[in-house]
Amino acid sequence: MSLIFQKSQPGRKGVSLPKCDVPDMPVIPEKYRRGSDAKLCELSELDVVRHFTGLSRKNFGVDTGFYPLGSCTMKYNPKILEKIAQMKGFAELHPFLPQLRYGGMLTQGALVVLYELERLLCEIAGMNAFTLQPLAGAHGELTGMMLIAAYHRDRGSKKDEVLVPDESHGTNPSSAAIAGFKTRSVPTDHKDGMLDVMALEAMITNRTAAIMLTNPNTLGIFNSKIEQVVKIAHSRDALVYYDGANLNAVLGKFRPGDAGIDVMHINLHKTFATPHGGGGPGAGPVGVQKHLVDYLPISRVVKRKDNTYTLDYDYPKSIGYIAPFYGNFSVCLKAYAYILLLGAEGLIEVSENAVLNANYVLNALKGVYDVPFNKTCMHECVLSAQKQNQYGVHALDIAKALIDEGFHPPTIYFPLIVKEAMMIEPTESESRETLDAFIAAMKRIAENAEKSPEKVCSAPVSTPVSRPDEVKAAKDMDFNFRG
Ligand SMILES: *Cc1c(COP(=O)(O)O)cnc(C)c1O
């Protein structure tokens, strides 16, 4: 496979336009004009079509194979949702359509979707109100941290630090820092894979604005001490932020609001359709309890007395705008349709199957690979390649060998607190046959690691590029191609 520039032939054309019948009027001043032609590639239409079709067939996605990328939830999502998102009445709705003229009737359908999705998320998460504005999980975290800052500021408090367990998602401390907080890391209790409550109690001070915790955490473990954490935080007037990016593990089983959580976010693009990965679009709605509602970003969808809907901007204590218009509407729409499609029972089944599948993989590979925390996992499991290290094989090599087996590699070297981590998330939508095939591949690779480690270390051999220099792959596209 060569680059499109390597296929270029001087003078070859993809289009032929008729000669212009009006005089050529140079509008760009001479000093700004090119001295020579731009070095664009010169190809026929067919060359271009074949090039990009060829590239697209080298893509790996949930539509082509098993994609157990831990923490990223690359699950299959019903195609009907894409159809719904493409419906003209939604897809072609202009964000500047009048809110008041014509009684706002032109936008009522979209506003109902947003309003009802907010209510559904409140019910699912046990929160008082939601904003759908944040455009990603990390954006939700930042929004949540800004809400917490506004809350404390309003009370004249000088709280300036946020405590973040080291088993939290990496975006957590950065979101808190961007919102202006100092962060301190709370260690994990290595006996149970949850944050060390004793350490938390010793660390919390009156300057602590919030504890920010990911649950299930990045070890795939549900933090059953959450109510204790909330109690400790609230006794110091600190709030608790819950990173619920992976709510697909606990749907219908646990509601953060019931445990006293003050602020949280959900990744719609992990739990409610829309696969994560690929750089978006996503949506990270933020839910709050009553004491934080006043600070939510604008605009907010409200239901009028006559049962029509409108966007309201009149919230003097609001943190203001965090996104243009109203978030990623099509992602919200797909989440809304997904929730209605599955219903309450279906959503519970999502979580049960996600957890069952992850534990099935974990138990099948126990002994073959090291298991750092030997307990029931949630929607994803964490293995370690430490056992394979003695043969010179690392998590990276196992990930590469999986590509030759026809699978997308899992997340590796994350979470940071596990050496040689491999984080596997099978999701609820995979069949037993697929999981068995993946398990068999992982066992073959472990066997090869022992018998012929050089084979594992030279994988993949089935791809056009084997192991690109990861920096060069992004910055210098002209690296060497094999075959
Ligand atoms: C994916 C994830 C995030 C970040 O979500 P983005 O949409 O990628 O910004 C945050 N926390 C956890 C636990 C996650 O799994």
Short mmCIF file of C-alpha atoms and ligand atoms in Angstrom, two decimals:
data_model
loop_
_atom_site.label_atom_id
_atom_site.label_comp_id
_atom_site.label_asym_id
_atom_site.label_seq_id
_atom_site.Cartn_x
_atom_site.Cartn_y
_atom_site.Cartn_z
CA MET A 1 0.00 0.00 0.00
CA SER A 2 1.66 3.22 -1.07
CA LEU A 3 0.77 6.77 -0.13
CA ILE A 4 -1.50 8.69 -2.46
CA PHE A 5 1.39 11.06 -3.19
CA GLN A 6 3.50 8.14 -4.39
CA LYS A 7 0.79 7.26 -6.91
CA SER A 8 0.72 10.78 -8.36
CA GLN A 9 1.52 11.16 -12.08
CA PRO A 10 2.34 14.62 -13.46
CA GLY A 11 -0.54 15.91 -15.55
CA ARG A 12 -3.09 13.23 -14.63
CA LYS A 13 -6.51 14.69 -13.81
CA GLY A 14 -9.63 13.63 -11.89
CA VAL A 15 -11.94 16.25 -13.38
CA SER A 16 -12.03 18.26 -16.57
CA LEU A 17 -13.76 21.60 -16.39
CA PRO A 18 -14.81 23.55 -19.49
CA LYS A 19 -12.63 26.51 -20.28
CA CYS A 20 -13.69 29.55 -18.33
CA ASP A 21 -15.57 32.03 -20.56
CA VAL A 22 -15.01 35.06 -18.35
CA PRO A 23 -11.67 36.84 -18.10
CA ASP A 24 -9.33 35.64 -15.35
CA MET A 25 -9.29 38.46 -12.80
CA PRO A 26 -6.49 38.14 -10.30
CA VAL A 27 -7.96 39.16 -6.94
CA ILE A 28 -5.04 38.09 -4.76
CA PRO A 29 -2.22 40.68 -4.76
CA GLU A 30 0.91 39.54 -6.51
CA LYS A 31 3.02 39.40 -3.33
CA TYR A 32 0.72 36.80 -1.78
CA ARG A 33 0.58 34.50 -4.81
CA ARG A 34 2.47 31.22 -5.11
CA GLY A 35 5.63 31.20 -7.15
CA SER A 36 5.06 27.58 -8.14
CA ASP A 37 2.18 25.11 -8.13
CA ALA A 38 1.06 23.56 -4.84
CA LYS A 39 2.42 20.03 -4.61
CA LEU A 40 -0.95 18.29 -4.74
CA CYS A 41 -1.19 14.74 -6.04
CA GLU A 42 -2.30 14.29 -9.62
CA LEU A 43 -4.58 11.30 -10.08
CA SER A 44 -7.63 10.11 -11.99
CA GLU A 45 -10.96 9.76 -10.22
CA LEU A 46 -10.61 5.97 -10.33
CA ASP A 47 -7.15 6.14 -8.71
CA VAL A 48 -8.59 8.21 -5.88
CA VAL A 49 -11.62 5.96 -5.36
CA ARG A 50 -9.44 2.84 -5.29
CA HIS A 51 -6.96 4.43 -2.95
CA PHE A 52 -9.51 5.41 -0.33
CA THR A 53 -11.63 2.27 -0.71
CA GLY A 54 -8.44 0.26 -0.21
CA LEU A 55 -7.60 2.23 2.92
CA SER A 56 -11.11 1.86 4.34
CA ARG A 57 -10.84 -1.92 4.00
CA LYS A 58 -7.78 -1.87 6.22
CA ASN A 59 -9.76 -0.20 8.98
CA PHE A 60 -10.60 -2.22 12.02
CA GLY A 61 -13.85 -1.32 13.75
CA VAL A 62 -16.69 -2.82 15.75
CA ASP A 63 -18.36 -3.57 12.43
CA THR A 64 -15.44 -5.77 11.35
CA GLY A 65 -14.32 -7.57 14.51
CA PHE A 66 -14.02 -7.94 18.27
CA TYR A 67 -12.70 -4.73 19.81
CA PRO A 68 -12.11 -5.24 23.55
CA LEU A 69 -10.49 -1.86 24.19
CA GLY A 70 -10.79 -1.51 27.97
CA SER A 71 -12.15 1.76 29.29
CA CYS A 72 -13.36 2.69 25.80
CA THR A 73 -16.46 0.50 25.40
CA MET A 74 -16.37 -0.24 21.70
CA LYS A 75 -19.67 -2.09 21.67
CA TYR A 76 -21.99 -2.77 18.80
CA ASN A 77 -24.80 -0.28 18.59
CA PRO A 78 -28.02 -0.90 16.72
CA LYS A 79 -27.89 0.61 13.22
CA ILE A 80 -31.48 1.78 13.64
CA LEU A 81 -30.11 4.49 15.93
CA GLU A 82 -27.99 5.89 13.09
CA LYS A 83 -31.12 5.96 10.93
CA ILE A 84 -32.96 7.89 13.62
CA ALA A 85 -30.08 10.35 13.99
CA GLN A 86 -30.18 10.90 10.22
CA MET A 87 -33.91 11.68 10.11
CA LYS A 88 -34.27 14.99 8.30
CA GLY A 89 -36.42 16.58 11.00
CA PHE A 90 -33.49 16.19 13.40
CA ALA A 91 -30.40 16.18 11.22
CA GLU A 92 -31.33 19.29 9.25
CA LEU A 93 -32.61 21.31 12.16
CA HIS A 94 -30.81 24.63 12.20
CA PRO A 95 -29.52 25.70 15.60
CA PHE A 96 -30.66 29.27 14.94
CA LEU A 97 -34.30 28.35 14.42
CA PRO A 98 -36.40 30.86 16.34
CA GLN A 99 -37.28 29.94 19.90
CA LEU A 100 -40.19 32.31 20.23
CA ARG A 101 -41.50 33.07 16.76
CA TYR A 102 -44.16 30.61 15.58
CA GLY A 103 -44.47 29.65 19.28
CA GLY A 104 -41.11 27.90 18.96
CA MET A 105 -42.96 25.12 17.16
CA LEU A 106 -40.11 24.46 14.73
CA THR A 107 -37.88 23.06 17.46
CA GLN A 108 -40.39 21.29 19.71
CA GLY A 109 -39.44 17.75 18.65
CA ALA A 110 -35.76 18.23 19.39
CA LEU A 111 -36.50 19.95 22.69
CA VAL A 112 -38.76 17.08 23.79
CA VAL A 113 -35.89 14.65 23.09
CA LEU A 114 -33.47 16.69 25.20
CA TYR A 115 -35.94 17.30 28.02
CA GLU A 116 -36.98 13.68 28.26
CA LEU A 117 -33.42 12.39 28.01
CA GLU A 118 -32.50 14.61 30.96
CA ARG A 119 -35.41 13.16 32.95
CA LEU A 120 -34.45 9.59 32.01
CA LEU A 121 -30.84 10.14 33.07
CA CYS A 122 -32.06 11.61 36.38
CA GLU A 123 -34.08 8.45 36.97
CA ILE A 124 -31.25 6.12 35.93
CA ALA A 125 -28.60 7.89 38.04
CA GLY A 126 -30.73 9.11 40.96
CA MET A 127 -29.79 12.73 40.39
CA ASN A 128 -31.96 15.85 40.54
CA ALA A 129 -31.04 17.51 37.22
CA PHE A 130 -28.81 16.92 34.21
CA THR A 131 -27.19 19.10 31.60
CA LEU A 132 -26.55 17.43 28.25
CA GLN A 133 -24.16 20.15 27.10
CA PRO A 134 -20.69 18.61 27.72
CA LEU A 135 -19.17 17.23 24.53
CA ALA A 136 -17.14 14.37 26.05
CA GLY A 137 -16.48 12.59 29.31
CA ALA A 138 -13.51 14.75 30.22
CA HIS A 139 -15.54 17.85 29.30
CA GLY A 140 -18.21 16.62 31.72
CA GLU A 141 -15.59 16.32 34.44
CA LEU A 142 -14.40 19.87 33.80
CA THR A 143 -18.01 21.11 33.88
CA GLY A 144 -18.58 19.24 37.16
CA MET A 145 -15.45 20.72 38.70
CA MET A 146 -16.53 24.20 37.59
CA LEU A 147 -19.90 23.61 39.26
CA ILE A 148 -18.15 22.56 42.47
CA ALA A 149 -15.93 25.65 42.33
CA ALA A 150 -18.98 27.89 41.81
CA TYR A 151 -20.79 26.21 44.70
CA HIS A 152 -17.96 26.81 47.16
CA ARG A 153 -17.28 30.33 45.88
CA ASP A 154 -20.93 31.19 46.43
CA ARG A 155 -20.51 30.19 50.07
CA GLY A 156 -17.44 32.35 50.50
CA SER A 157 -15.29 29.28 50.98
CA LYS A 158 -11.63 29.18 50.04
CA LYS A 159 -11.46 25.46 49.34
CA ASP A 160 -8.84 24.90 46.68
CA GLU A 161 -7.90 21.24 46.48
CA VAL A 162 -9.42 18.05 45.08
CA LEU A 163 -8.48 14.54 46.20
CA VAL A 164 -8.29 11.95 43.43
CA PRO A 165 -7.64 8.23 44.04
CA ASP A 166 -4.76 6.86 41.96
CA GLU A 167 -7.09 4.19 40.53
CA SER A 168 -9.20 6.93 38.92
CA HIS A 169 -9.26 7.70 35.23
CA GLY A 170 -6.35 9.87 34.12
CA THR A 171 -8.64 12.66 32.98
CA ASN A 172 -9.86 13.23 36.55
CA PRO A 173 -6.86 15.05 38.02
CA SER A 174 -6.36 17.05 34.82
CA SER A 175 -10.00 18.20 34.79
CA ALA A 176 -9.72 19.31 38.41
CA ALA A 177 -6.47 21.13 37.63
CA ILE A 178 -7.95 22.93 34.59
CA ALA A 179 -10.83 24.08 36.81
CA GLY A 180 -8.19 25.72 39.06
CA PHE A 181 -7.84 23.15 41.85
CA LYS A 182 -4.68 21.68 43.31
CA THR A 183 -4.91 17.91 43.22
CA ARG A 184 -3.56 15.24 45.54
CA SER A 185 -3.54 11.55 44.85
CA VAL A 186 -5.12 9.08 47.30
CA PRO A 187 -3.42 5.65 47.25
CA THR A 188 -5.17 2.38 46.51
CA ASP A 189 -5.52 -0.30 49.14
CA HIS A 190 -3.78 -3.16 47.38
CA LYS A 191 -5.76 -5.72 49.33
CA ASP A 192 -9.04 -4.89 47.63
CA GLY A 193 -8.22 -2.59 44.70
CA MET A 194 -10.22 0.33 46.10
CA LEU A 195 -9.07 3.67 47.43
CA ASP A 196 -7.55 3.47 50.91
CA VAL A 197 -10.18 4.99 53.21
CA MET A 198 -7.74 5.41 56.11
CA ALA A 199 -5.39 7.34 53.83
CA LEU A 200 -8.31 9.45 52.63
CA GLU A 201 -9.26 10.32 56.20
CA ALA A 202 -5.69 11.35 56.94
CA MET A 203 -5.46 13.48 53.79
CA ILE A 204 -8.75 15.36 53.79
CA THR A 205 -8.65 18.89 55.16
CA ASN A 206 -10.96 21.89 55.34
CA ARG A 207 -9.44 23.06 52.07
CA THR A 208 -10.72 19.96 50.28
CA ALA A 209 -13.39 21.06 47.82
CA ALA A 210 -14.17 17.60 46.48
CA ILE A 211 -13.23 13.97 46.22
CA MET A 212 -13.37 12.82 42.64
CA LEU A 213 -13.82 9.13 42.16
CA THR A 214 -14.19 6.77 39.25
CA ASN A 215 -16.60 3.92 39.85
CA PRO A 216 -16.21 1.21 38.70
CA ASN A 217 -12.59 2.25 38.94
CA THR A 218 -9.93 1.67 36.29
CA LEU A 219 -9.20 -1.77 37.76
CA GLY A 220 -12.73 -2.74 36.77
CA ILE A 221 -13.69 -2.95 40.44
CA PHE A 222 -16.83 -1.50 41.99
CA ASN A 223 -16.01 0.67 44.99
CA SER A 224 -18.32 -0.69 47.66
CA LYS A 225 -16.99 1.82 50.21
CA ILE A 226 -18.58 4.68 48.36
CA GLU A 227 -21.04 5.61 51.10
CA GLN A 228 -18.18 5.78 53.58
CA VAL A 229 -16.28 8.08 51.19
CA VAL A 230 -19.33 10.34 50.86
CA LYS A 231 -19.66 10.54 54.65
CA ILE A 232 -16.01 11.50 55.09
CA ALA A 233 -16.30 14.18 52.38
CA HIS A 234 -19.54 15.67 53.63
CA SER A 235 -18.24 15.85 57.21
CA ARG A 236 -15.68 18.35 55.86
CA ASP A 237 -18.12 20.22 53.59
CA ALA A 238 -16.43 18.68 50.57
CA LEU A 239 -18.52 17.39 47.68
CA VAL A 240 -18.17 14.05 45.92
CA TYR A 241 -17.76 13.83 42.17
CA TYR A 242 -18.54 10.48 40.55
CA ASP A 243 -16.96 9.62 37.22
CA GLY A 244 -19.72 7.46 35.78
CA ALA A 245 -18.24 7.17 32.29
CA ASN A 246 -18.79 3.44 32.49
CA LEU A 247 -22.32 3.35 33.83
CA ASN A 248 -22.87 0.38 31.51
CA ALA A 249 -21.52 -1.70 34.42
CA VAL A 250 -24.20 -0.73 36.94
CA LEU A 251 -27.37 0.22 35.05
CA GLY A 252 -30.42 -0.61 37.12
CA LYS A 253 -28.20 -2.00 39.88
CA PHE A 254 -26.78 1.10 41.52
CA ARG A 255 -27.69 4.79 41.36
CA PRO A 256 -24.90 7.20 42.34
CA GLY A 257 -27.49 9.67 43.65
CA ASP A 258 -28.73 7.10 46.18
CA ALA A 259 -25.22 6.87 47.63
CA GLY A 260 -25.17 10.65 48.25
CA ILE A 261 -23.08 11.64 45.23
CA ASP A 262 -23.30 15.40 44.57
CA VAL A 263 -22.10 15.66 40.95
CA MET A 264 -21.42 13.06 38.27
CA HIS A 265 -21.07 12.53 34.56
CA ILE A 266 -22.08 9.73 32.24
CA ASN A 267 -20.47 8.99 28.88
CA LEU A 268 -23.37 8.54 26.48
CA HIS A 269 -20.76 7.26 24.01
CA LYS A 270 -19.95 4.21 26.12
CA THR A 271 -23.18 3.34 27.83
CA PHE A 272 -26.03 4.49 25.60
CA ALA A 273 -25.02 3.76 22.00
CA THR A 274 -22.35 5.58 19.97
CA PRO A 275 -19.05 3.71 20.28
CA HIS A 276 -16.24 5.49 22.04
CA GLY A 277 -12.93 5.98 20.26
CA GLY A 278 -12.14 7.59 16.97
CA GLY A 279 -12.09 11.01 18.52
CA GLY A 280 -15.81 11.59 18.86
CA PRO A 281 -18.35 12.96 18.68
CA GLY A 282 -19.39 12.09 22.20
CA ALA A 283 -21.44 13.49 25.05
CA GLY A 284 -20.73 13.63 28.77
CA PRO A 285 -23.93 14.80 30.48
CA VAL A 286 -23.47 16.05 34.04
CA GLY A 287 -25.96 15.28 36.78
CA VAL A 288 -26.29 17.23 40.01
CA GLN A 289 -28.28 17.23 43.23
CA LYS A 290 -30.56 20.11 44.21
CA HIS A 291 -27.84 22.20 45.88
CA LEU A 292 -25.95 22.53 42.57
CA VAL A 293 -28.81 23.07 40.11
CA ASP A 294 -28.45 26.88 40.11
CA TYR A 295 -24.92 26.65 38.71
CA LEU A 296 -25.67 24.40 35.72
CA PRO A 297 -24.50 25.72 32.34
CA ILE A 298 -26.85 27.57 30.01
CA SER A 299 -28.96 27.09 28.08
CA ARG A 300 -31.35 24.71 29.80
CA VAL A 301 -34.41 23.04 28.34
CA VAL A 302 -37.57 23.92 30.24
CA LYS A 303 -41.16 22.83 29.96
CA ARG A 304 -43.63 25.71 29.90
CA LYS A 305 -47.01 25.72 31.61
CA ASP A 306 -48.73 25.01 28.28
CA ASN A 307 -46.61 21.84 27.88
CA THR A 308 -44.39 23.30 25.18
CA TYR A 309 -40.61 23.45 25.52
CA THR A 310 -38.05 26.21 25.21
CA LEU A 311 -34.42 27.00 25.95
CA ASP A 312 -33.98 29.21 29.00
CA TYR A 313 -30.89 31.35 29.61
CA ASP A 314 -31.99 33.16 32.74
CA TYR A 315 -29.87 31.57 35.48
CA PRO A 316 -27.84 34.30 37.18
CA LYS A 317 -25.64 31.85 39.12
CA SER A 318 -24.91 29.66 36.10
CA ILE A 319 -21.31 28.91 35.18
CA GLY A 320 -22.33 30.08 31.69
CA TYR A 321 -21.70 28.52 28.33
CA ILE A 322 -19.57 25.43 28.05
CA ALA A 323 -20.59 24.34 24.55
CA PRO A 324 -22.07 25.93 21.46
CA PHE A 325 -25.85 25.59 21.01
CA TYR A 326 -26.95 22.47 22.85
CA GLY A 327 -24.14 19.89 23.03
CA ASN A 328 -23.80 17.04 20.55
CA PHE A 329 -27.45 16.70 19.71
CA SER A 330 -27.20 13.58 17.53
CA VAL A 331 -25.36 11.67 20.27
CA CYS A 332 -28.07 12.66 22.75
CA LEU A 333 -30.75 11.63 20.28
CA LYS A 334 -29.19 8.18 19.82
CA ALA A 335 -28.93 7.73 23.60
CA TYR A 336 -32.59 8.68 23.98
CA ALA A 337 -33.65 6.22 21.29
CA TYR A 338 -31.43 3.50 22.78
CA ILE A 339 -32.97 3.91 26.24
CA LEU A 340 -36.51 3.75 24.82
CA LEU A 341 -35.57 0.81 22.61
CA LEU A 342 -34.29 -1.30 25.50
CA GLY A 343 -36.53 -0.09 28.29
CA ALA A 344 -35.79 -0.62 31.97
CA GLU A 345 -35.44 -4.39 31.70
CA GLY A 346 -33.21 -4.17 28.66
CA LEU A 347 -30.87 -1.70 30.35
CA ILE A 348 -30.49 -4.01 33.35
CA GLU A 349 -29.65 -6.83 30.95
CA VAL A 350 -26.97 -4.64 29.32
CA SER A 351 -25.12 -4.37 32.61
CA GLU A 352 -25.63 -8.00 33.56
CA ASN A 353 -24.25 -9.22 30.24
CA ALA A 354 -21.36 -6.74 30.21
CA VAL A 355 -20.30 -7.93 33.68
CA LEU A 356 -20.88 -11.59 32.83
CA ASN A 357 -18.77 -11.37 29.67
CA ALA A 358 -15.88 -9.64 31.43
CA ASN A 359 -15.85 -12.22 34.21
CA TYR A 360 -16.06 -15.03 31.67
CA VAL A 361 -12.89 -13.77 29.98
CA LEU A 362 -11.19 -13.10 33.33
CA ASN A 363 -11.83 -16.60 34.64
CA ALA A 364 -10.83 -18.31 31.41
CA LEU A 365 -7.49 -16.50 31.38
CA LYS A 366 -6.70 -16.72 35.10
CA GLY A 367 -3.51 -18.74 35.47
CA VAL A 368 -2.58 -18.17 31.82
CA TYR A 369 -1.90 -14.52 32.64
CA ASP A 370 -1.40 -12.87 36.03
CA VAL A 371 -4.48 -11.34 37.65
CA PRO A 372 -3.44 -8.44 39.88
CA PHE A 373 -6.75 -8.25 41.77
CA ASN A 374 -8.34 -11.64 42.06
CA LYS A 375 -11.99 -10.74 42.52
CA THR A 376 -15.22 -10.39 40.58
CA CYS A 377 -14.82 -7.59 38.08
CA MET A 378 -17.40 -5.28 36.57
CA HIS A 379 -17.61 -4.47 32.83
CA GLU A 380 -13.88 -4.94 32.23
CA CYS A 381 -11.05 -7.03 33.62
CA VAL A 382 -7.39 -6.23 34.12
CA LEU A 383 -4.72 -8.87 33.46
CA SER A 384 -0.96 -8.48 33.61
CA ALA A 385 1.76 -9.77 31.29
CA GLN A 386 4.30 -9.94 34.13
CA LYS A 387 4.40 -13.74 33.94
CA GLN A 388 5.42 -13.49 30.27
CA ASN A 389 8.18 -10.99 31.07
CA GLN A 390 10.55 -13.83 32.00
CA TYR A 391 10.58 -14.83 28.30
CA GLY A 392 11.12 -11.25 27.19
CA VAL A 393 7.49 -10.82 26.13
CA HIS A 394 5.60 -7.70 27.21
CA ALA A 395 2.00 -6.45 27.12
CA LEU A 396 2.81 -4.57 23.91
CA ASP A 397 3.95 -7.80 22.19
CA ILE A 398 0.79 -9.62 23.24
CA ALA A 399 -1.31 -6.75 21.92
CA LYS A 400 0.54 -6.90 18.59
CA ALA A 401 0.15 -10.69 18.39
CA LEU A 402 -3.61 -10.30 18.84
CA ILE A 403 -3.72 -8.30 15.61
CA ASP A 404 -2.44 -11.36 13.70
CA GLU A 405 -5.18 -13.35 15.40
CA GLY A 406 -7.77 -10.96 13.92
CA PHE A 407 -8.64 -9.07 17.08
CA HIS A 408 -8.21 -5.46 18.07
CA PRO A 409 -5.80 -5.31 21.02
CA PRO A 410 -7.07 -4.41 24.47
CA THR A 411 -5.92 -1.26 26.26
CA ILE A 412 -2.39 -1.79 27.56
CA TYR A 413 -0.20 -0.17 30.23
CA PHE A 414 -3.36 1.29 31.79
CA PRO A 415 -4.33 1.50 34.62
CA LEU A 416 -0.96 2.89 35.61
CA ILE A 417 -0.95 1.20 39.00
CA VAL A 418 -0.76 -2.28 37.43
CA LYS A 419 2.57 -3.36 35.88
CA GLU A 420 2.24 -4.72 32.32
CA ALA A 421 -1.51 -4.07 32.41
CA MET A 422 -3.89 -5.42 29.77
CA MET A 423 -7.38 -4.03 30.21
CA ILE A 424 -10.03 -6.04 28.44
CA GLU A 425 -13.62 -4.91 27.93
CA PRO A 426 -15.66 -7.44 25.95
CA THR A 427 -18.96 -5.46 26.31
CA GLU A 428 -22.43 -6.95 26.47
CA SER A 429 -22.96 -7.30 22.75
CA GLU A 430 -20.47 -10.12 22.06
CA SER A 431 -21.47 -13.75 21.69
CA ARG A 432 -19.98 -16.64 23.60
CA GLU A 433 -18.35 -17.93 20.38
CA THR A 434 -16.51 -14.63 19.90
CA LEU A 435 -15.33 -14.61 23.51
CA ASP A 436 -14.17 -18.24 23.20
CA ALA A 437 -12.24 -17.42 20.03
CA PHE A 438 -10.56 -14.49 21.78
CA ILE A 439 -9.72 -16.60 24.84
CA ALA A 440 -8.24 -19.31 22.58
CA ALA A 441 -6.09 -16.68 20.84
CA MET A 442 -4.88 -15.30 24.17
CA LYS A 443 -3.95 -18.84 25.26
CA ARG A 444 -2.08 -19.49 21.99
CA ILE A 445 -0.13 -16.28 22.44
CA ALA A 446 0.78 -17.21 26.04
CA GLU A 447 1.98 -20.60 24.80
CA ASN A 448 4.05 -18.98 22.06
CA ALA A 449 5.48 -16.51 24.57
CA GLU A 450 6.95 -19.47 26.40
CA LYS A 451 8.00 -21.62 23.43
CA SER A 452 8.93 -19.13 20.75
CA PRO A 453 8.94 -15.65 22.23
CA GLU A 454 10.66 -14.20 19.14
CA LYS A 455 7.46 -14.98 17.20
CA VAL A 456 5.34 -12.95 19.59
CA CYS A 457 7.90 -10.15 19.66
CA SER A 458 7.90 -9.79 15.87
CA ALA A 459 4.09 -9.63 15.51
CA PRO A 460 2.12 -8.46 13.64
CA VAL A 461 3.11 -10.06 10.37
CA SER A 462 -0.30 -9.85 8.69
CA THR A 463 -0.55 -6.07 8.40
CA PRO A 464 0.89 -3.66 5.78
CA VAL A 465 2.89 -1.98 8.54
CA SER A 466 4.28 -4.03 11.41
CA ARG A 467 5.47 -1.84 14.23
CA PRO A 468 5.72 1.78 13.22
CA ASP A 469 7.74 4.17 15.32
CA GLU A 470 4.85 5.58 17.31
CA VAL A 471 6.12 9.14 17.24
CA LYS A 472 6.99 9.02 13.57
CA ALA A 473 3.65 7.40 12.73
CA ALA A 474 1.96 10.61 13.84
CA LYS A 475 4.55 13.18 12.78
CA ASP A 476 6.24 11.74 9.73
CA MET A 477 3.76 9.88 7.56
CA ASP A 478 6.39 8.84 5.07
CA PHE A 479 7.82 6.02 7.20
CA ASN A 480 8.74 2.74 5.59
CA PHE A 481 6.04 0.43 4.38
CA ARG A 482 6.55 -3.26 4.13
CA GLY A 483 5.02 -5.17 1.22
C1 LIG B 1 -13.58 7.25 28.83
C2 LIG B 1 -13.48 7.74 30.21
C3 LIG B 1 -13.35 9.11 30.49
C4 LIG B 1 -13.15 10.17 29.43
O1 LIG B 1 -14.16 10.23 28.47
P1 LIG B 1 -13.86 11.01 27.09
O2 LIG B 1 -15.18 11.05 26.41
O3 LIG B 1 -12.84 10.18 26.37
O4 LIG B 1 -13.36 12.35 27.43
C5 LIG B 1 -13.34 9.51 31.81
N1 LIG B 1 -13.42 8.63 32.81
C6 LIG B 1 -13.53 7.29 32.58
C7 LIG B 1 -13.62 6.36 33.74
C8 LIG B 1 -13.56 6.80 31.28
O5 LIG B 1 -13.65 5.49 31.07
#
